[in-house]
Short mmCIF file of C-alpha atoms and ligand atoms in Angstrom, two decimals:
data_model
loop_
_atom_site.label_atom_id
_atom_site.label_comp_id
_atom_site.label_asym_id
_atom_site.label_seq_id
_atom_site.Cartn_x
_atom_site.Cartn_y
_atom_site.Cartn_z
CA MET T 1 18.68 33.27 -0.93
CA PHE T 2 15.11 31.97 -0.73
CA SER T 3 14.59 28.24 -0.54
CA ALA T 4 10.85 28.03 0.02
CA TYR T 5 7.50 29.42 -1.08
CA PHE T 6 4.14 29.66 0.62
CA ASN T 7 1.03 31.14 -1.01
CA GLY T 8 2.78 33.77 -3.09
CA ALA T 9 5.63 34.62 -0.69
CA PHE T 10 9.24 33.51 -1.15
CA VAL T 11 10.76 32.68 2.24
CA THR T 12 13.58 30.65 3.78
CA CYS T 13 12.94 27.02 4.73
CA ASP T 14 13.04 27.69 8.48
CA GLU T 15 10.52 30.56 8.50
CA PRO T 16 7.33 29.57 10.35
CA VAL T 17 4.83 30.53 7.66
CA ILE T 18 2.27 27.72 7.84
CA PRO T 19 -0.57 28.22 10.37
CA ILE T 20 -1.70 25.37 12.62
CA ASP T 21 -5.06 25.29 10.85
CA GLU T 22 -3.45 24.41 7.51
CA ARG T 23 -5.26 21.27 6.32
CA GLY T 24 -2.03 19.66 5.18
CA HIS T 25 -0.92 19.74 8.81
CA GLN T 26 -4.30 18.81 10.31
CA PHE T 27 -5.41 16.09 7.90
CA GLY T 28 -2.71 15.48 5.29
CA ASP T 29 -5.47 16.82 3.02
CA GLY T 30 -3.43 17.46 -0.09
CA VAL T 31 -1.21 16.20 -2.86
CA TYR T 32 2.46 16.68 -3.77
CA GLU T 33 5.26 16.25 -6.30
CA VAL T 34 9.02 15.84 -6.06
CA ILE T 35 10.81 17.27 -9.10
CA ARG T 36 14.56 17.05 -9.70
CA VAL T 37 16.36 19.95 -11.32
CA TYR T 38 19.59 19.18 -13.22
CA ASN T 39 21.74 22.15 -14.21
CA GLY T 40 18.86 24.57 -13.81
CA GLN T 41 16.44 22.42 -15.87
CA PRO T 42 13.54 20.66 -14.14
CA PHE T 43 13.42 17.05 -15.41
CA MET T 44 10.09 16.20 -17.10
CA LEU T 45 8.38 19.23 -15.53
CA ASP T 46 5.24 19.04 -17.68
CA GLU T 47 4.68 15.42 -16.71
CA HIS T 48 5.07 16.24 -12.99
CA ILE T 49 2.67 19.19 -13.21
CA GLU T 50 0.14 17.13 -15.15
CA ARG T 51 0.27 14.39 -12.49
CA LEU T 52 -0.06 16.97 -9.69
CA TYR T 53 -3.26 18.38 -11.22
CA GLN T 54 -4.58 14.86 -11.81
CA SER T 55 -3.93 13.99 -8.14
CA ALA T 56 -5.66 17.21 -7.07
CA ALA T 57 -8.69 16.47 -9.26
CA ALA T 58 -8.87 12.93 -7.86
CA ILE T 59 -9.32 14.32 -4.32
CA LYS T 60 -11.77 17.01 -5.56
CA LEU T 61 -9.28 19.77 -4.84
CA CYS T 62 -9.83 22.68 -7.22
CA VAL T 63 -6.49 24.40 -7.75
CA ASP T 64 -7.25 28.06 -8.43
CA SER T 65 -4.00 28.80 -10.28
CA ASP T 66 -3.53 27.26 -13.71
CA GLN T 67 -0.60 25.03 -14.67
CA ASP T 68 1.36 27.88 -16.33
CA THR T 69 1.08 30.12 -13.25
CA LEU T 70 2.33 27.28 -11.07
CA LYS T 71 5.20 26.64 -13.48
CA ASP T 72 6.14 30.35 -13.26
CA SER T 73 6.29 30.09 -9.45
CA ILE T 74 8.46 26.96 -9.78
CA TRP T 75 10.88 28.74 -12.14
CA ASN T 76 10.94 31.73 -9.78
CA LEU T 77 11.86 29.54 -6.83
CA ILE T 78 14.59 27.81 -8.86
CA HIS T 79 16.11 31.21 -9.68
CA LYS T 80 15.68 32.60 -6.19
CA SER T 81 17.29 29.49 -4.64
CA GLY T 82 20.58 30.21 -6.40
CA LEU T 83 20.97 26.45 -6.87
CA SER T 84 21.40 24.68 -10.19
CA SER T 85 20.96 21.10 -9.01
CA LEU T 86 18.13 20.67 -6.57
CA ASP T 87 15.07 18.75 -5.51
CA LEU T 88 11.92 20.80 -5.67
CA TYR T 89 9.04 19.74 -3.45
CA VAL T 90 5.57 21.09 -4.32
CA GLN T 91 2.57 20.58 -2.07
CA ILE T 92 -1.02 21.66 -2.68
CA THR T 93 -3.52 21.37 0.15
CA ARG T 94 -7.15 22.23 0.75
CA GLY T 95 -6.06 25.45 2.43
CA ILE T 96 -6.36 27.04 5.86
CA ALA T 97 -9.58 26.68 7.85
CA PRO T 98 -10.69 25.76 11.41
CA ARG T 99 -10.43 21.99 11.81
CA ASN T 100 -13.51 20.33 10.34
CA HIS T 101 -13.53 17.25 8.14
CA LEU T 102 -15.82 18.87 5.57
CA PHE T 103 -14.20 20.81 2.72
CA PRO T 104 -13.69 24.52 3.55
CA GLU T 105 -14.68 27.30 1.18
CA ARG T 106 -11.19 28.78 1.31
CA PRO T 107 -8.63 28.82 -1.48
CA VAL T 108 -5.99 26.12 -1.60
CA SER T 109 -2.48 26.47 -0.18
CA ILE T 110 0.58 25.97 -2.35
CA SER T 111 3.96 25.46 -0.71
CA MET T 112 7.34 24.56 -2.16
CA THR T 113 10.89 23.95 -1.02
CA ALA T 114 14.14 23.87 -3.02
CA LYS T 115 17.01 21.86 -1.58
CA PRO T 116 20.31 20.64 -3.01
CA PHE T 117 20.31 16.92 -3.70
CA ARG T 118 22.94 14.27 -3.19
CA HIS T 119 23.11 11.72 -5.99
CA ILE T 120 22.99 8.17 -4.62
CA SER T 121 24.74 5.93 -7.15
CA SER T 122 25.06 2.82 -5.00
CA VAL T 123 24.47 1.78 -1.42
CA GLY T 124 27.14 0.31 0.88
CA GLU T 125 29.64 -2.36 -0.05
CA LYS T 126 27.00 -5.02 -0.67
CA GLY T 127 24.80 -2.76 -2.87
CA ALA T 128 21.21 -1.81 -2.26
CA GLY T 129 18.64 -4.28 -0.98
CA VAL T 130 14.90 -4.39 -0.46
CA THR T 131 12.64 -6.21 1.93
CA LEU T 132 9.23 -7.62 1.03
CA HIS T 133 6.36 -6.03 2.94
CA PRO T 134 2.57 -6.30 2.76
CA ASP T 135 1.01 -3.39 0.86
CA GLU T 136 -1.15 -1.92 3.62
CA ARG T 137 -2.12 1.23 1.71
CA TRP T 138 -5.57 2.25 0.52
CA GLU T 139 -7.07 1.48 -2.90
CA ASN T 140 -6.09 4.79 -4.55
CA CYS T 141 -2.31 4.69 -4.67
CA TYR T 142 -2.31 6.37 -8.11
CA ILE T 143 -2.96 9.63 -6.24
CA LYS T 144 0.24 11.24 -4.96
CA SER T 145 -1.40 12.03 -1.63
CA LEU T 146 0.28 13.54 1.43
CA ASN T 147 -1.02 10.62 3.49
CA LEU T 148 2.05 8.40 3.60
CA LEU T 149 1.74 6.54 6.92
CA PRO T 150 1.78 2.98 5.51
CA ASN T 151 4.66 4.00 3.21
CA ILE T 152 6.81 5.44 5.98
CA LEU T 153 6.12 2.52 8.34
CA ALA T 154 7.18 0.02 5.66
CA LYS T 155 10.24 2.09 4.68
CA GLN T 156 11.28 2.37 8.34
CA THR T 157 10.99 -1.43 8.68
CA ALA T 158 13.24 -1.80 5.61
CA HIS T 159 15.74 0.66 7.07
CA GLU T 160 15.83 -1.14 10.42
CA LYS T 161 16.66 -4.38 8.54
CA GLY T 162 19.49 -2.58 6.72
CA PHE T 163 17.67 -2.21 3.38
CA LEU T 164 17.06 0.78 1.14
CA GLU T 165 13.44 0.15 0.28
CA ALA T 166 10.41 -2.02 1.05
CA VAL T 167 8.79 -3.65 -1.97
CA LEU T 168 5.06 -3.90 -1.36
CA VAL T 169 3.01 -7.01 -2.08
CA ARG T 170 -0.77 -7.03 -2.58
CA ASN T 171 -2.72 -10.25 -3.30
CA GLY T 172 0.51 -12.16 -3.94
CA LYS T 173 1.84 -9.67 -6.53
CA VAL T 174 4.41 -6.89 -6.35
CA THR T 175 2.83 -3.45 -6.62
CA GLU T 176 5.69 -0.96 -6.13
CA GLY T 177 8.14 0.33 -3.54
CA THR T 178 7.12 2.73 -0.75
CA SER T 179 8.49 5.58 -2.89
CA SER T 180 9.62 3.90 -6.10
CA ASN T 181 8.52 1.70 -9.00
CA VAL T 182 9.92 -1.82 -9.40
CA PHE T 183 11.39 -3.48 -12.52
CA ILE T 184 12.71 -6.99 -13.01
CA VAL T 185 14.73 -8.29 -15.96
CA GLN T 186 14.13 -11.78 -17.33
CA ASP T 187 15.81 -13.12 -20.48
CA SER T 188 16.83 -9.56 -21.47
CA SER T 189 13.24 -8.25 -21.23
CA ILE T 190 12.14 -5.71 -18.64
CA ILE T 191 8.97 -6.47 -16.70
CA THR T 192 7.12 -3.93 -14.58
CA THR T 193 3.76 -3.84 -12.82
CA PRO T 194 1.02 -2.40 -15.07
CA LEU T 195 -0.57 0.92 -14.17
CA SER T 196 -3.70 0.65 -12.05
CA LYS T 197 -5.20 2.38 -9.03
CA HIS T 198 -2.75 0.38 -6.90
CA ILE T 199 0.47 2.08 -8.06
CA LEU T 200 1.74 5.55 -8.79
CA SER T 201 2.41 6.28 -12.43
CA GLY T 202 6.07 7.18 -11.86
CA ILE T 203 7.66 9.83 -14.03
CA THR T 204 10.96 7.91 -13.96
CA ARG T 205 8.99 4.78 -14.92
CA MET T 206 7.70 6.77 -17.90
CA ALA T 207 11.30 7.70 -18.81
CA VAL T 208 12.40 4.03 -18.54
CA LYS T 209 9.60 2.96 -20.89
CA SER T 210 10.66 5.51 -23.47
CA ILE T 211 14.38 4.66 -23.08
CA ALA T 212 13.68 0.92 -23.45
CA GLU T 213 11.63 1.60 -26.59
CA ASP T 214 14.42 3.73 -28.10
CA ALA T 215 17.02 1.10 -27.21
CA GLY T 216 14.93 -1.78 -28.57
CA ILE T 217 14.75 -3.49 -25.17
CA PRO T 218 11.37 -5.24 -24.74
CA LEU T 219 9.38 -3.85 -21.80
CA ILE T 220 6.38 -5.85 -20.67
CA GLU T 221 3.80 -4.46 -18.27
CA ARG T 222 2.40 -7.38 -16.29
CA HIS T 223 2.02 -8.52 -12.72
CA PHE T 224 4.76 -10.62 -11.14
CA SER T 225 5.12 -12.39 -7.82
CA PRO T 226 7.78 -11.88 -5.14
CA GLU T 227 9.14 -15.35 -6.07
CA GLU T 228 9.58 -14.25 -9.70
CA MET T 229 11.34 -11.13 -8.46
CA ILE T 230 13.73 -13.20 -6.35
CA GLN T 231 14.52 -15.41 -9.35
CA SER T 232 14.94 -12.52 -11.80
CA ASP T 233 18.19 -11.92 -13.70
CA GLU T 234 18.29 -8.25 -12.67
CA LEU T 235 16.23 -5.99 -10.47
CA PHE T 236 16.06 -2.22 -10.26
CA ILE T 237 13.82 0.42 -8.73
CA THR T 238 13.17 3.93 -10.00
CA SER T 239 12.16 7.30 -8.60
CA THR T 240 12.90 10.97 -9.06
CA THR T 241 15.42 10.88 -6.22
CA LEU T 242 16.89 7.36 -6.68
CA GLU T 243 16.83 7.62 -10.49
CA ILE T 244 17.70 4.05 -11.68
CA MET T 245 18.85 2.08 -8.65
CA PRO T 246 20.13 -1.50 -9.10
CA ILE T 247 19.01 -3.87 -6.34
CA TYR T 248 21.14 -6.84 -5.31
CA TRP T 249 19.26 -8.20 -2.33
CA VAL T 250 15.67 -9.17 -1.67
CA ASP T 251 15.82 -9.93 2.04
CA ASN T 252 18.55 -12.61 2.18
CA HIS T 253 18.37 -13.60 -1.51
CA LEU T 254 21.19 -12.39 -3.73
CA ILE T 255 20.14 -11.07 -7.17
CA SER T 256 22.29 -10.79 -10.29
CA GLU T 257 25.27 -12.25 -8.36
CA GLY T 258 25.55 -8.88 -6.65
CA LYS T 259 26.71 -7.19 -9.87
CA LYS T 260 25.05 -4.62 -12.08
CA GLY T 261 23.37 -6.44 -14.99
CA THR T 262 23.68 -5.40 -18.63
CA VAL T 263 20.10 -4.18 -19.07
CA THR T 264 20.22 -2.10 -15.87
CA ARG T 265 23.53 -0.59 -16.99
CA VAL T 266 22.16 0.38 -20.41
CA ILE T 267 18.98 1.93 -18.95
CA GLN T 268 21.04 3.82 -16.37
CA GLU T 269 23.47 5.17 -19.00
CA LEU T 270 20.68 6.27 -21.33
CA PHE T 271 18.82 7.87 -18.43
CA ASP T 272 21.95 9.82 -17.46
CA ARG T 273 22.13 11.21 -21.01
CA ARG T 274 18.58 12.58 -20.74
CA LYS T 275 19.20 14.47 -17.50
N1 PDD Q 1 8.17 9.25 -4.59
N2 PDD Q 1 5.73 5.11 -6.22
C1 PDD Q 1 5.56 5.86 -5.11
C2 PDD Q 1 4.62 5.37 -4.05
C3 PDD Q 1 6.27 7.08 -4.95
O1 PDD Q 1 6.09 7.82 -3.85
C4 PDD Q 1 7.19 7.48 -5.96
C5 PDD Q 1 7.97 8.76 -5.86
C6 PDD Q 1 7.32 6.67 -7.10
C7 PDD Q 1 8.23 7.05 -8.24
O2 PDD Q 1 7.70 8.16 -8.94
P1 PDD Q 1 8.62 9.21 -9.70
O3 PDD Q 1 9.47 8.43 -10.62
O4 PDD Q 1 7.65 10.07 -10.38
O5 PDD Q 1 9.45 9.93 -8.66
C8 PDD Q 1 6.58 5.50 -7.20
C9 PDD Q 1 8.84 10.54 -4.37
C10 PDD Q 1 10.20 10.61 -4.94
C11 PDD Q 1 8.78 10.85 -2.90
O6 PDD Q 1 7.72 10.63 -2.32
O7 PDD Q 1 9.75 11.34 -2.33
#
């Protein structure tokens, strides 16, 4: 069974197919997507592919294969993996060329992996928590770039404190998590940070917006402070891999009395029905 793909070849994950001069390896010069596949069906595939091409365009990376050709390769890898529930990782870089900061005239590289996923429904006995962390990233966080150093440093700090995620704060306002979007609930309304260059337009965030609209739950896109987050009635974070994850701790502050709130429960149930 093949679990990976590199520039047209289906391979196994441990095959050494990427040369040292690959610009993803040398510079992190590329963009990526993480797509979850439920029962053989990629969740919101078109939205992921659209975002991938938007990220590529934002770093002036001209992808030579069109969206349909890439989708065909994705479907091929899903079939060749023999898995029905998996996480598919797609990475597009500025190709293979001797190390030089300037753009090469070579075609891009496309690589993918397909791996089974483990659904995380809750974390530990106390439930999942987050720590507040300064947002030390660049100005263009709407691009799903391979450069994740500030994200991994903040996430590692969270992990070392016993938390699932670090919630990033820029100019006194919450932006997002290191690999998730953040939602608070106040008086039965959902509040989430508005889209800007400072956050990723999450595909799960998009799903939550549509679910809230269908369910008649008000969803307001506005900035909020860490203090507002600590005082919220409910708090949850979203991503392709965490789906809808209730959060009960912000550092040492308990949220929602440590129990899943009604709004979070409804959003989670309706999300599960769309999978
Ligand atoms: N991360 N914000 C950031 C910075 C992210 O990296 C992610 C996803 C999200 C949520 O986006 P989505 O709902 O489309 O997964 C928000 C993926 C899962 C990752 O890097 O592994």
